[in-house]
PDB file of C-alpha atoms in Angstrom:
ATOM      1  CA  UNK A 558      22.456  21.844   2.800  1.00 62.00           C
ATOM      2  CA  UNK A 559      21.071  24.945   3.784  1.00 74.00           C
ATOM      3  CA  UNK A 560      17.250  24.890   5.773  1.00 73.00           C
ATOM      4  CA  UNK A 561      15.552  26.864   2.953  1.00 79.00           C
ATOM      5  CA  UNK A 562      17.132  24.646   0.274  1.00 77.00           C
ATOM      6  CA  UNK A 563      16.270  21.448   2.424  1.00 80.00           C
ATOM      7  CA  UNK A 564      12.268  22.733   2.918  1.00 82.00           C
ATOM      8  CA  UNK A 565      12.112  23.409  -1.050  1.00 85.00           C
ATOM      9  CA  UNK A 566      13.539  20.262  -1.681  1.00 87.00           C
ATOM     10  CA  UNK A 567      10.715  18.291   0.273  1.00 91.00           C
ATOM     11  CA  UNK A 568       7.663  21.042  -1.183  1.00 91.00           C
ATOM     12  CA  UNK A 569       9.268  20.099  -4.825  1.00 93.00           C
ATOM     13  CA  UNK A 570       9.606  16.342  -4.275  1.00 94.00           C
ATOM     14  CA  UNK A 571       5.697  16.303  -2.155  1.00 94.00           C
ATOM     15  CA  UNK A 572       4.728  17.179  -5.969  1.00 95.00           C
ATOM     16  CA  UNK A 573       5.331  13.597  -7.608  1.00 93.00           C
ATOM     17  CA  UNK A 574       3.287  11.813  -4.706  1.00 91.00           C
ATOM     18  CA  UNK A 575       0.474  14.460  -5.086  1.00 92.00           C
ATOM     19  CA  UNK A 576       0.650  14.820  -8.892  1.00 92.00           C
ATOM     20  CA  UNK A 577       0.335  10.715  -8.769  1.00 89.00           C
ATOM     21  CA  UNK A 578      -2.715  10.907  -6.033  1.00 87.00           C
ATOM     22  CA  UNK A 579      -4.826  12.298  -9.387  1.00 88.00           C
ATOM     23  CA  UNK A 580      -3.766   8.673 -11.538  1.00 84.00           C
ATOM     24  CA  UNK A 581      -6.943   7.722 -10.195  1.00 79.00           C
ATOM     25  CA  UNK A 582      -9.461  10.308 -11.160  1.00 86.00           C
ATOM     26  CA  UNK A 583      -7.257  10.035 -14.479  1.00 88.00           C
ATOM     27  CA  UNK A 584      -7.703   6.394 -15.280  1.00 83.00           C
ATOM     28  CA  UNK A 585     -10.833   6.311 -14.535  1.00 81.00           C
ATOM     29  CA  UNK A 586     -12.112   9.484 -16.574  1.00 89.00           C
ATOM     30  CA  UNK A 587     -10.107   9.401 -19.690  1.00 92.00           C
ATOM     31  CA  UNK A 588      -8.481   6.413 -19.876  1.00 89.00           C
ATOM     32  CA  UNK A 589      -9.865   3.007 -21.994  1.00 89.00           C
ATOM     33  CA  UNK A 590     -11.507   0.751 -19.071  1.00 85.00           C
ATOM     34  CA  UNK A 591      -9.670  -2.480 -17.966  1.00 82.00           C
ATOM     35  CA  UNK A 592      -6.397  -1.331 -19.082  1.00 87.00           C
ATOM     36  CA  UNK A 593      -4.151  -0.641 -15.821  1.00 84.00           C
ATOM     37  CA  UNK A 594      -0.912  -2.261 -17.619  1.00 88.00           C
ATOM     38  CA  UNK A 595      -1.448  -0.177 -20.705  1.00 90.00           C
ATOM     39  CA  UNK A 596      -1.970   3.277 -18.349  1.00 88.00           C
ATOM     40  CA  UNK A 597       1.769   1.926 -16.751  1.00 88.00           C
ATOM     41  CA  UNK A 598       3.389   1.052 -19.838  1.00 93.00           C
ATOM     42  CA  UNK A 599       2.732   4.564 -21.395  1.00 92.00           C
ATOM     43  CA  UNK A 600       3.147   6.275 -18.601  1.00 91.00           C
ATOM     44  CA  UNK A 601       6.830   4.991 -18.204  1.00 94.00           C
ATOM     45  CA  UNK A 602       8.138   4.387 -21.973  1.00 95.00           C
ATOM     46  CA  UNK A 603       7.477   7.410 -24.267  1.00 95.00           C
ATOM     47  CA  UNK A 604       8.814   9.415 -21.109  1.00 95.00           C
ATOM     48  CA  UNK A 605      11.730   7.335 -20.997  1.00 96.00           C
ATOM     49  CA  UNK A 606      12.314   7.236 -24.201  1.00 96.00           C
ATOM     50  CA  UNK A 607      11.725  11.391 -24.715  1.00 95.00           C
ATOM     51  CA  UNK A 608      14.049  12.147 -21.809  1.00 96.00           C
ATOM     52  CA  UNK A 609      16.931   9.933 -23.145  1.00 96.00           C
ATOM     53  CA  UNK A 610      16.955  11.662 -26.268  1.00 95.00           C
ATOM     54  CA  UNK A 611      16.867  15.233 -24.881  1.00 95.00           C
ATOM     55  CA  UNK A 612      19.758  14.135 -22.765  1.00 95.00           C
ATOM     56  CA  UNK A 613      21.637  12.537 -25.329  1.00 94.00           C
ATOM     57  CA  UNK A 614      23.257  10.419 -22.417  1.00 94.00           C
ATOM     58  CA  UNK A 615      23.247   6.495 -22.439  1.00 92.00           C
ATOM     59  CA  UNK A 616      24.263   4.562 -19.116  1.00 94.00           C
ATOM     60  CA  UNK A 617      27.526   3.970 -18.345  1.00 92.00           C
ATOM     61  CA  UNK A 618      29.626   0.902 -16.896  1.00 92.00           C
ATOM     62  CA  UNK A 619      27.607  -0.871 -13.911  1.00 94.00           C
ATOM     63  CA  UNK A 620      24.864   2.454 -14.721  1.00 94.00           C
ATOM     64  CA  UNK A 621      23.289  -0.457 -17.884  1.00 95.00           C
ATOM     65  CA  UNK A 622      22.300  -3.297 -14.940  1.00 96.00           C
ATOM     66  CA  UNK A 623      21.714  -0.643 -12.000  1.00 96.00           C
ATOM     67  CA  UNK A 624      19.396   1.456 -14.591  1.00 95.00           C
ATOM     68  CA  UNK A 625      17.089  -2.395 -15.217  1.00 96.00           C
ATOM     69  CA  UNK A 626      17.108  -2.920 -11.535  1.00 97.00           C
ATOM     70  CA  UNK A 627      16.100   0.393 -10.538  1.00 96.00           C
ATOM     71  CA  UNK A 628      13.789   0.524 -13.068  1.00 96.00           C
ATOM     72  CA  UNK A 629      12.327  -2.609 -12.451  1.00 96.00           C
ATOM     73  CA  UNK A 630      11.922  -2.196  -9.071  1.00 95.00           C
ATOM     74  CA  UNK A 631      10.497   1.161  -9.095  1.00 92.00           C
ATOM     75  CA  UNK A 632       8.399   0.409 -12.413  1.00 92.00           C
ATOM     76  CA  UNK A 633       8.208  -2.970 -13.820  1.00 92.00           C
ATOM     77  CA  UNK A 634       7.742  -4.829 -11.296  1.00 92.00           C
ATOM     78  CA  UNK A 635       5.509  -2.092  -8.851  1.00 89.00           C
ATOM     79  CA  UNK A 636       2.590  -0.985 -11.711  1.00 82.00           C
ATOM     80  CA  UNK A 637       2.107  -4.514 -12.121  1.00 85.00           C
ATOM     81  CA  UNK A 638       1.595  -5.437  -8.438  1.00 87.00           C
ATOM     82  CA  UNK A 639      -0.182  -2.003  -7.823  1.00 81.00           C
ATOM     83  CA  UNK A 640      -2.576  -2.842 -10.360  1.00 77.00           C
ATOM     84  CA  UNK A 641      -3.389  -6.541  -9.582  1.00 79.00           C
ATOM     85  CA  UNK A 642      -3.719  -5.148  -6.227  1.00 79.00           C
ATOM     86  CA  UNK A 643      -6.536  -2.930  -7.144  1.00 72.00           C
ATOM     87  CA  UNK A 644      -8.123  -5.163  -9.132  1.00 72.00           C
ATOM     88  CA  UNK A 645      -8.334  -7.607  -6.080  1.00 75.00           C
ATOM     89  CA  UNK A 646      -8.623  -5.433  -3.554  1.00 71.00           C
ATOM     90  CA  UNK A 647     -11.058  -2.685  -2.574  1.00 63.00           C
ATOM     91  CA  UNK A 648      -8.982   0.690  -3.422  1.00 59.00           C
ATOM     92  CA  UNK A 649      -9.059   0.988   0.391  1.00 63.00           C
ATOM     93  CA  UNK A 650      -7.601  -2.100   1.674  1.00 73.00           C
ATOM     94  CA  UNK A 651      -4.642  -1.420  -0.898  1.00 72.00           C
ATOM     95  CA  UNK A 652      -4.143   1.717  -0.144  1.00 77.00           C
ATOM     96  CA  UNK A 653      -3.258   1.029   3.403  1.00 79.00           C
ATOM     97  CA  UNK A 654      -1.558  -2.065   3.135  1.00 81.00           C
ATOM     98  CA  UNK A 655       0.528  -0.111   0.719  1.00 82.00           C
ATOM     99  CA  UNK A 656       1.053   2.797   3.699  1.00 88.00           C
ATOM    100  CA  UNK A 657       3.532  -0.032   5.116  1.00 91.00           C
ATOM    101  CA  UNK A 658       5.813   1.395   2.691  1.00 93.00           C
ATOM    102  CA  UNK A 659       7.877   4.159   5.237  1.00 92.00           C
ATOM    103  CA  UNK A 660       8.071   1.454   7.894  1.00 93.00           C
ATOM    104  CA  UNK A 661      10.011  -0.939   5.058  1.00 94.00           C
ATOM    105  CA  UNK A 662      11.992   1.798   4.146  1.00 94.00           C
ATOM    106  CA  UNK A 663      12.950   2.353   7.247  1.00 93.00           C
ATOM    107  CA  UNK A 664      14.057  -1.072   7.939  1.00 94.00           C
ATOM    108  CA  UNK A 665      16.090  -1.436   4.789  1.00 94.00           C
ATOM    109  CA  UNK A 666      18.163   1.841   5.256  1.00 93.00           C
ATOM    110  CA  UNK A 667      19.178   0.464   8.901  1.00 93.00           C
ATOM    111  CA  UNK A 668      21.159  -2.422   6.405  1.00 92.00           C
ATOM    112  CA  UNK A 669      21.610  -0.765   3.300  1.00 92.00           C
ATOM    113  CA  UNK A 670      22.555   2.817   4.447  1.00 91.00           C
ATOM    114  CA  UNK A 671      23.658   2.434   8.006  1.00 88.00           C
ATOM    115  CA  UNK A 672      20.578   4.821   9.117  1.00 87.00           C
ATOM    116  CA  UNK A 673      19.564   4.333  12.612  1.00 87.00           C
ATOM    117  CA  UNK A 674      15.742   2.847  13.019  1.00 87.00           C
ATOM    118  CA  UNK A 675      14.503   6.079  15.549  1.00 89.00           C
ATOM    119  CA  UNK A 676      11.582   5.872  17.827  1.00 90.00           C
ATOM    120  CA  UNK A 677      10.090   8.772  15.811  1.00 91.00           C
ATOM    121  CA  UNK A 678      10.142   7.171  12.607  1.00 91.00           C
ATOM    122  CA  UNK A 679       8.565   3.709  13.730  1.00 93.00           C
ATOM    123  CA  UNK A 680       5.939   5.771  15.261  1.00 94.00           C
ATOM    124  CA  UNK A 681       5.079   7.863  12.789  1.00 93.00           C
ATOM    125  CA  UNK A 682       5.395   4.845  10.152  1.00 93.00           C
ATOM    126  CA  UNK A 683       2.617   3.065  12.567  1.00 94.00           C
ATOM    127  CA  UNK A 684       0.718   6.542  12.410  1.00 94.00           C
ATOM    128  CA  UNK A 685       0.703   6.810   8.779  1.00 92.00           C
ATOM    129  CA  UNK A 686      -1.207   3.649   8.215  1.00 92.00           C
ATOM    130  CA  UNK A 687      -3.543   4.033  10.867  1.00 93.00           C
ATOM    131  CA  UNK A 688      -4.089   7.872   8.438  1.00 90.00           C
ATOM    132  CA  UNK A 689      -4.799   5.817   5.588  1.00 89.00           C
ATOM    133  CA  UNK A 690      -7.306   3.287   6.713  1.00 88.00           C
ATOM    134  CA  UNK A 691      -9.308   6.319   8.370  1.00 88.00           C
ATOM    135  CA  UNK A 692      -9.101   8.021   4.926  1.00 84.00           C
ATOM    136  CA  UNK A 693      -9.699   5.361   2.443  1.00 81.00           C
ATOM    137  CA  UNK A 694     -10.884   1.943   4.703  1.00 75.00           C
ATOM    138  CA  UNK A 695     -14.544   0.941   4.732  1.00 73.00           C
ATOM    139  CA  UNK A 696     -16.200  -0.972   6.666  1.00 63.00           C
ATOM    140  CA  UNK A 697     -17.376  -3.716   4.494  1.00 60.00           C
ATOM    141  CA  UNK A 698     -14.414  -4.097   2.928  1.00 58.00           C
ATOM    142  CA  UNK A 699     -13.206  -7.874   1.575  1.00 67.00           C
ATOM    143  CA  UNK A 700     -10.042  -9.221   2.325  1.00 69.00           C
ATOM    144  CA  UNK A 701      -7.779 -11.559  -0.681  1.00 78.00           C
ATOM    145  CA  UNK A 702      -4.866 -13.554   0.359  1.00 84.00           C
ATOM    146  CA  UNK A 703      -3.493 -12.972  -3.311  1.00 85.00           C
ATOM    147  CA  UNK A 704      -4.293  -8.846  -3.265  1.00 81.00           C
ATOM    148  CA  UNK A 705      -3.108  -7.920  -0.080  1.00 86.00           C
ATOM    149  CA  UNK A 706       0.265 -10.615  -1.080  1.00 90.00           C
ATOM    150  CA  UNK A 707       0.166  -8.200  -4.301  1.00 87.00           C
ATOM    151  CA  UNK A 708      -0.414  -5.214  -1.861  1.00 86.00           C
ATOM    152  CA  UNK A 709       2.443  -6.077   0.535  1.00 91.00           C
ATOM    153  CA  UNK A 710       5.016  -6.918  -2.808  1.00 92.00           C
ATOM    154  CA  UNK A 711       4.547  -3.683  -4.227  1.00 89.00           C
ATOM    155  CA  UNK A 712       5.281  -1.773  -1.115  1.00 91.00           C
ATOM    156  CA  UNK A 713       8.405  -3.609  -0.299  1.00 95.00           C
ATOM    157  CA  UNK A 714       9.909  -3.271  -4.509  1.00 95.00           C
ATOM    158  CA  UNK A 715       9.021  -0.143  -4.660  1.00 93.00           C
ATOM    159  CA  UNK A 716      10.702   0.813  -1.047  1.00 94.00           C
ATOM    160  CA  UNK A 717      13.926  -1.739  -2.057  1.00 96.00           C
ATOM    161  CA  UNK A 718      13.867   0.745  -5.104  1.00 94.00           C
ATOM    162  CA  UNK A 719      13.845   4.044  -2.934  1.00 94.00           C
ATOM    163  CA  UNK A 720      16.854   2.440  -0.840  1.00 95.00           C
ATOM    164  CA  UNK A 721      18.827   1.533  -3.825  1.00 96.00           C
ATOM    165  CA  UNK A 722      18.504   4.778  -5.662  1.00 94.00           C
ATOM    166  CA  UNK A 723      19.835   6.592  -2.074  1.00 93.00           C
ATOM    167  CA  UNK A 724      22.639   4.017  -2.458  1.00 93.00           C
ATOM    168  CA  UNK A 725      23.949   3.831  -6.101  1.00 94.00           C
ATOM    169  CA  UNK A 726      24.647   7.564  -7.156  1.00 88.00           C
ATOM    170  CA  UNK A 727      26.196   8.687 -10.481  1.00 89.00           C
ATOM    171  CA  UNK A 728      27.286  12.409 -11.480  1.00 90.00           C
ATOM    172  CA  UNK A 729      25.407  11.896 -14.876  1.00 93.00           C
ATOM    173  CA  UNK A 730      22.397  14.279 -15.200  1.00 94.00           C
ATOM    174  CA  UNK A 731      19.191  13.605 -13.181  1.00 94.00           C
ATOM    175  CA  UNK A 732      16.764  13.801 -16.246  1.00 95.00           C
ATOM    176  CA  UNK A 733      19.167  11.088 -17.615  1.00 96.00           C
ATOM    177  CA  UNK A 734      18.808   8.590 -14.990  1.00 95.00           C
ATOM    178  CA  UNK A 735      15.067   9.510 -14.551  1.00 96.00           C
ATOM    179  CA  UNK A 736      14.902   8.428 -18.444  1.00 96.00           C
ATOM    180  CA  UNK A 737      17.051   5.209 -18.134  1.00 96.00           C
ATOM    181  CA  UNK A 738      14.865   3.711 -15.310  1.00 96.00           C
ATOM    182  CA  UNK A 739      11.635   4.649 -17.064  1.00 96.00           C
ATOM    183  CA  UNK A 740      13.081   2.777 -20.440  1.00 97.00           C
ATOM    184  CA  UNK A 741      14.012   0.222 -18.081  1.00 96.00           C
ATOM    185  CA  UNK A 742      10.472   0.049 -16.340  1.00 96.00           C
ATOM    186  CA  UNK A 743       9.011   0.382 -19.851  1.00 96.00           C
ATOM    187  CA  UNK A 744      10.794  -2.180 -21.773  1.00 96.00           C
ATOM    188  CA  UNK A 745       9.729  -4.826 -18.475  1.00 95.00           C
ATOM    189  CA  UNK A 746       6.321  -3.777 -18.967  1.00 94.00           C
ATOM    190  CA  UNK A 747       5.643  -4.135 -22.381  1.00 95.00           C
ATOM    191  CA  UNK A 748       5.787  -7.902 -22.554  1.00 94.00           C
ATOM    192  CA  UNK A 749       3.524  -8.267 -19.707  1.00 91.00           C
ATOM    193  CA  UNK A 750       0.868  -5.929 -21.139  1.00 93.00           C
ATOM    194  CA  UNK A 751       0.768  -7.336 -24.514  1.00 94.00           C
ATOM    195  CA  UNK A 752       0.995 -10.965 -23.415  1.00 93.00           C
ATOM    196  CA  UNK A 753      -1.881  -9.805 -20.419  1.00 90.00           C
ATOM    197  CA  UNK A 754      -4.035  -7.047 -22.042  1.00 91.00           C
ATOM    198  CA  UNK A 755      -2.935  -7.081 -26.268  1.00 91.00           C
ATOM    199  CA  UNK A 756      -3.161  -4.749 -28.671  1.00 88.00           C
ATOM    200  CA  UNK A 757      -4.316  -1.342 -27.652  1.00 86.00           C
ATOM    201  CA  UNK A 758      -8.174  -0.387 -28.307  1.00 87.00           C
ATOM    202  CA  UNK A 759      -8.784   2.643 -30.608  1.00 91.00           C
ATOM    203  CA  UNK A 760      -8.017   5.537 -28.704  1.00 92.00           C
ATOM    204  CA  UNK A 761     -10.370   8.804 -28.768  1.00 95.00           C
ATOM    205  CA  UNK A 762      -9.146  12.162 -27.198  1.00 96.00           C
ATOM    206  CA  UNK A 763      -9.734  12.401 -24.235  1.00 95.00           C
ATOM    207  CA  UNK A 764      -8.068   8.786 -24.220  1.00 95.00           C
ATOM    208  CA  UNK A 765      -5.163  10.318 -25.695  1.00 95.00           C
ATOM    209  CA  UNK A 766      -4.843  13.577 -23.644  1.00 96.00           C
ATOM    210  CA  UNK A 767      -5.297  11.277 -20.683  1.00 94.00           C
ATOM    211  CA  UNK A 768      -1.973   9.374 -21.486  1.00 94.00           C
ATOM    212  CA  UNK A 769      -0.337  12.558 -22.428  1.00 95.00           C
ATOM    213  CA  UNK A 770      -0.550  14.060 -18.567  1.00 95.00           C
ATOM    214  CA  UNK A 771       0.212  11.010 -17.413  1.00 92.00           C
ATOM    215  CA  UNK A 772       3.217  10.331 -19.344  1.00 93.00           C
ATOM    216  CA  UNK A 773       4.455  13.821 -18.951  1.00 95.00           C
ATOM    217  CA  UNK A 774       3.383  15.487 -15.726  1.00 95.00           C
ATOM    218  CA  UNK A 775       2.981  12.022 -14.038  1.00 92.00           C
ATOM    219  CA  UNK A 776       6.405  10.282 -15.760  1.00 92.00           C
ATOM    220  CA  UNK A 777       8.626  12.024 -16.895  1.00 94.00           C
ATOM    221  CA  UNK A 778       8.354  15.310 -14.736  1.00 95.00           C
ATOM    222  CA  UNK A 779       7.335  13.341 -11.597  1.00 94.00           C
ATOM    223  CA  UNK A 780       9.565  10.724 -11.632  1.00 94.00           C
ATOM    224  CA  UNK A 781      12.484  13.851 -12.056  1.00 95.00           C
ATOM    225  CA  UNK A 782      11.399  15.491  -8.971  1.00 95.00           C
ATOM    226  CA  UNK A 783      10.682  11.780  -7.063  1.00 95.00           C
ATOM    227  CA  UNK A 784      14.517  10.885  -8.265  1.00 94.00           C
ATOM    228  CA  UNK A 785      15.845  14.296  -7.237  1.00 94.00           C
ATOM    229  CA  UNK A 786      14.426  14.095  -3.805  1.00 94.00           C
ATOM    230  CA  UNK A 787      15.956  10.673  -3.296  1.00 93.00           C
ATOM    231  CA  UNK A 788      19.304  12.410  -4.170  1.00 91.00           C
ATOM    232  CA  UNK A 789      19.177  15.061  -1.670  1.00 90.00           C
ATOM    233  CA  UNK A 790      16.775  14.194   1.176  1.00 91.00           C
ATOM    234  CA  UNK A 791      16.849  10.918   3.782  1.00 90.00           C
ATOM    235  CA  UNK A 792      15.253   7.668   1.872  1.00 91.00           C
ATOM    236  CA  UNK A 793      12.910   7.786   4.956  1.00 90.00           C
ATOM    237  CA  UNK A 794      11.803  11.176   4.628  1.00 91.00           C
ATOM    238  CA  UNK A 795      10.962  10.676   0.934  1.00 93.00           C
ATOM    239  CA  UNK A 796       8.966   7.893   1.185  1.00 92.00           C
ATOM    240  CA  UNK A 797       7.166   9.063   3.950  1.00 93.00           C
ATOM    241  CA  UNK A 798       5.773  11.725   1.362  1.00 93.00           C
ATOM    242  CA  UNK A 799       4.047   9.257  -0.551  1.00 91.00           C
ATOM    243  CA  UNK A 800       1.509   9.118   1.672  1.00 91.00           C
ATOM    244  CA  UNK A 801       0.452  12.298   0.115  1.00 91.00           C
ATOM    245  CA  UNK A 802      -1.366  10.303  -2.957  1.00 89.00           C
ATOM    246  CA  UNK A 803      -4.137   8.634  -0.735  1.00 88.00           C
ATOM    247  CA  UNK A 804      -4.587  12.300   0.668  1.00 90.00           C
ATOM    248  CA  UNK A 805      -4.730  13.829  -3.022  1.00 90.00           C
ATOM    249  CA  UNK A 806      -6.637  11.050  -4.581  1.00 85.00           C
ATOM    250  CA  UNK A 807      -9.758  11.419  -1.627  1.00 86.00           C
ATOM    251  CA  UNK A 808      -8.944  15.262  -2.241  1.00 88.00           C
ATOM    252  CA  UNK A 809     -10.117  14.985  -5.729  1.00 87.00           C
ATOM    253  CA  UNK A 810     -12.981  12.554  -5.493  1.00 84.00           C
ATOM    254  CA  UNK A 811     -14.610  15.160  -3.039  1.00 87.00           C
ATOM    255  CA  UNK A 812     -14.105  18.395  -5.209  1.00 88.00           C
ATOM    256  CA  UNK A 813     -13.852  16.945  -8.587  1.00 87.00           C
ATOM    257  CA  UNK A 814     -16.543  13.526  -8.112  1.00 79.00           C
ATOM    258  CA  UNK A 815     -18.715  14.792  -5.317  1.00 82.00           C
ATOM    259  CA  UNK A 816     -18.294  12.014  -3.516  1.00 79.00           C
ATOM    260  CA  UNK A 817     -18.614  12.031   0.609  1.00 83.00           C
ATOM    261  CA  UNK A 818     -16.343  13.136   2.444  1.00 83.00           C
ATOM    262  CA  UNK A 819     -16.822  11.905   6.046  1.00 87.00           C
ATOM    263  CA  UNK A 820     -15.385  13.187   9.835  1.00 90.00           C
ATOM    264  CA  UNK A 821     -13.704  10.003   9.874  1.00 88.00           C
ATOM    265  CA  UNK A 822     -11.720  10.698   6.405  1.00 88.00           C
ATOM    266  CA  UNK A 823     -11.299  14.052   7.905  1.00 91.00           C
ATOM    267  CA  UNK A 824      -9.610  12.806  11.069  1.00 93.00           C
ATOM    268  CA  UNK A 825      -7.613   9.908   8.838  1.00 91.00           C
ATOM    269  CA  UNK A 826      -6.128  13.200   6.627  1.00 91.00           C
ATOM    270  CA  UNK A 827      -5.187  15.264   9.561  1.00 94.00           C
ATOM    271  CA  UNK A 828      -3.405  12.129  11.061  1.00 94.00           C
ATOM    272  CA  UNK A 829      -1.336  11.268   7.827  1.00 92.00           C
ATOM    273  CA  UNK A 830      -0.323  14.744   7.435  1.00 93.00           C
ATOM    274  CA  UNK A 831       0.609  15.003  11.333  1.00 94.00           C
ATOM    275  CA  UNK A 832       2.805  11.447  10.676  1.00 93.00           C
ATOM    276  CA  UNK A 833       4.259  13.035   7.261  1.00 90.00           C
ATOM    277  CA  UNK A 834       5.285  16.091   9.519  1.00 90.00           C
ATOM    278  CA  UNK A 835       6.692  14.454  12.660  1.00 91.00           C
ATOM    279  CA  UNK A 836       9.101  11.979  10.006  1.00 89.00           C
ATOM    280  CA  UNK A 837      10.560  15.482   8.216  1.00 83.00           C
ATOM    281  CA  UNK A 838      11.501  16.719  11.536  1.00 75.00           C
ATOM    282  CA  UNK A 839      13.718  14.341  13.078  1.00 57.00           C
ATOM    283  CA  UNK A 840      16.267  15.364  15.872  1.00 47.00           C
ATOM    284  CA  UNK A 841      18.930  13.328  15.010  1.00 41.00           C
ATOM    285  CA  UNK A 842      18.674  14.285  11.110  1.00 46.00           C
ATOM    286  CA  UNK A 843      21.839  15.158  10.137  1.00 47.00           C
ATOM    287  CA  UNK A 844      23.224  12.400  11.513  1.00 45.00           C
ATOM    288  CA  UNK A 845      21.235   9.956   9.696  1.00 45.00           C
ATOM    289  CA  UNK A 846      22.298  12.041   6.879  1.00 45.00           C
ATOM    290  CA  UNK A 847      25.696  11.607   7.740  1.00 43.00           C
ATOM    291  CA  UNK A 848      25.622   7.806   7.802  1.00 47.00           C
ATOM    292  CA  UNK A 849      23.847   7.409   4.892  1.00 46.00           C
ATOM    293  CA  UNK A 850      26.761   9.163   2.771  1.00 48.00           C
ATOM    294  CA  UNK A 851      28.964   6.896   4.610  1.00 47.00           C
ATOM    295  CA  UNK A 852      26.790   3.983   3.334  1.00 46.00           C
ATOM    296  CA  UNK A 853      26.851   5.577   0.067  1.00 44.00           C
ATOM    297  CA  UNK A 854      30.405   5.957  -0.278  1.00 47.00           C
ATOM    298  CA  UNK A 855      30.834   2.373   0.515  1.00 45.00           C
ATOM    299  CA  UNK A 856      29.331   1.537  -2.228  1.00 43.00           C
ATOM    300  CA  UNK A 857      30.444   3.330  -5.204  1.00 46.00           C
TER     301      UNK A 857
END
């Protein structure tokens, strides 16, 4: 992979982390109140559903379990533990306990994908979530056994899910396996909401155009560009740009809520973009790369 191609495939993959940074400002603008299932389930389905039929390409021997797995790991099972998370957490406290993500990552490609554990990448995993508790932490926050257990789950499914989609490759079209894993995701989901939340409210616009970007700029294009980075990039050095949401999400609740932005946060940014930085520019990177592939073809 050529440099240039390799630094557009990290701007284009930085997009789904910073397009999903704005789910907050979302929700809580347009979206019907006390319905974080709901704002998952349609997030993931119609997407799914709307990319499998442009495709017009169903899964394909072990592709039928890999596609519930993956999809329930990245999907069905995260939203759910993101959500009761934030309902039990302040948005800070789950936000960095979440930022634990790279540093799990990490640790499962050492045994899934034969990637060596570097000095650099522990230290800029550490880095990261001292970024996000300057940037998001406060003071008075509260501490729940059962959130930051919620907290801690999501960050280690959704990383397992990372992992496995670096391992299990398949020659069948990216918006394809972007669509199975979001019907996959989807179908988990729906249960749970209906059986948690019920019935939908009546929706007004702005409810409606709310779901719309988040279904299609924040599903089904996101989750594209998210999947395609996993195909061409480390597993570490994708996850580590998710730590562009927390970033985005304080971004937008200084220019878009006026709320206060303080040195502190300021500091916390600079520290998670310096971390986010130092993990993209590893000296030993192709040879991680080249032991992942070897972990990859072991597995097909």
């Amino acid at each position: 992979m050529s440099y240039f191609v390799l630094v557009l495939s990290k701007w284009v993959t930085a997009f789904a982390p910073a397009v999903w940074g704005t789910t907050y400002f979302v929700t809580t603008e347009y979206l019907p109140p006390d319905r974080p299932l709901l704002a998952g389930l349609l997030r993931a389905l119609p997407a799914g559903l709307l990319l499998v039929a442009i495709t017009r390409r169903l899964p394909r021997g072990d592709w039928w379990w890999r596609s519930l797995v993956l999809g329930t790991l990245n999907i069905g099972v995260f939203l759910p533990l993101l959500f009761l998370a934030a309902y039990r957490l302040p948005g800070g406290v789950a936000a960095t306990v979440g930022a634990v993500q790279p540093l799990v990552v990490a640790g499962l490609a050492v045994v899934l994908l034969g990637q060596r554990m570097t000095t650099r990448t522990a230290l800029a995993g550490v880095a990261g979530v001292v970024g996000v508790a300057l940037l998001v932490l406060r003071g008075d926050a509260r501490l729940d056994l059962v959130g930051v257990a919620a907290a801690l789950g999501g960050a280690v499914v959704m990383a397992a899910g990372v992992v496995l989609s670096k391992r299990w490759t398949t020659p069948a079209p990216l918006l394809a396996v972007t669509g199975w894993q979001l019907v996959a995701g989807g179908v988990v989901l729906l249960p749970v909401t209906l059986v948690v939340e019920g019935l939908p409210p009546a929706l007004t616009a702005a409810n409606v155009g709310g779901f719309v970007y988040l279904g299609v700029i924040g599903g089904a294009l996101s989750y594209a560009l998210w999947f395609r980075g996993i195909r061409m990039l480390a597993a570490t050095q994708v996850t580590f740009l998710g730590l562009l949401s927390p970033v985005v999400a304080t971004g937008v609740g200084w220019l878009v809520l006026s709320q206060e932005l303080t040195a502190l946060q300021v500091v916390g940014a600079a520290v998670v973009l310096g971390a986010l930085v130092v993990a993209q520019k590893k000296k030993d990177e192709k040879k991680g790369e080249m032991r992942e592939d070897r972990g990859v073809r072991s597995a097909r």
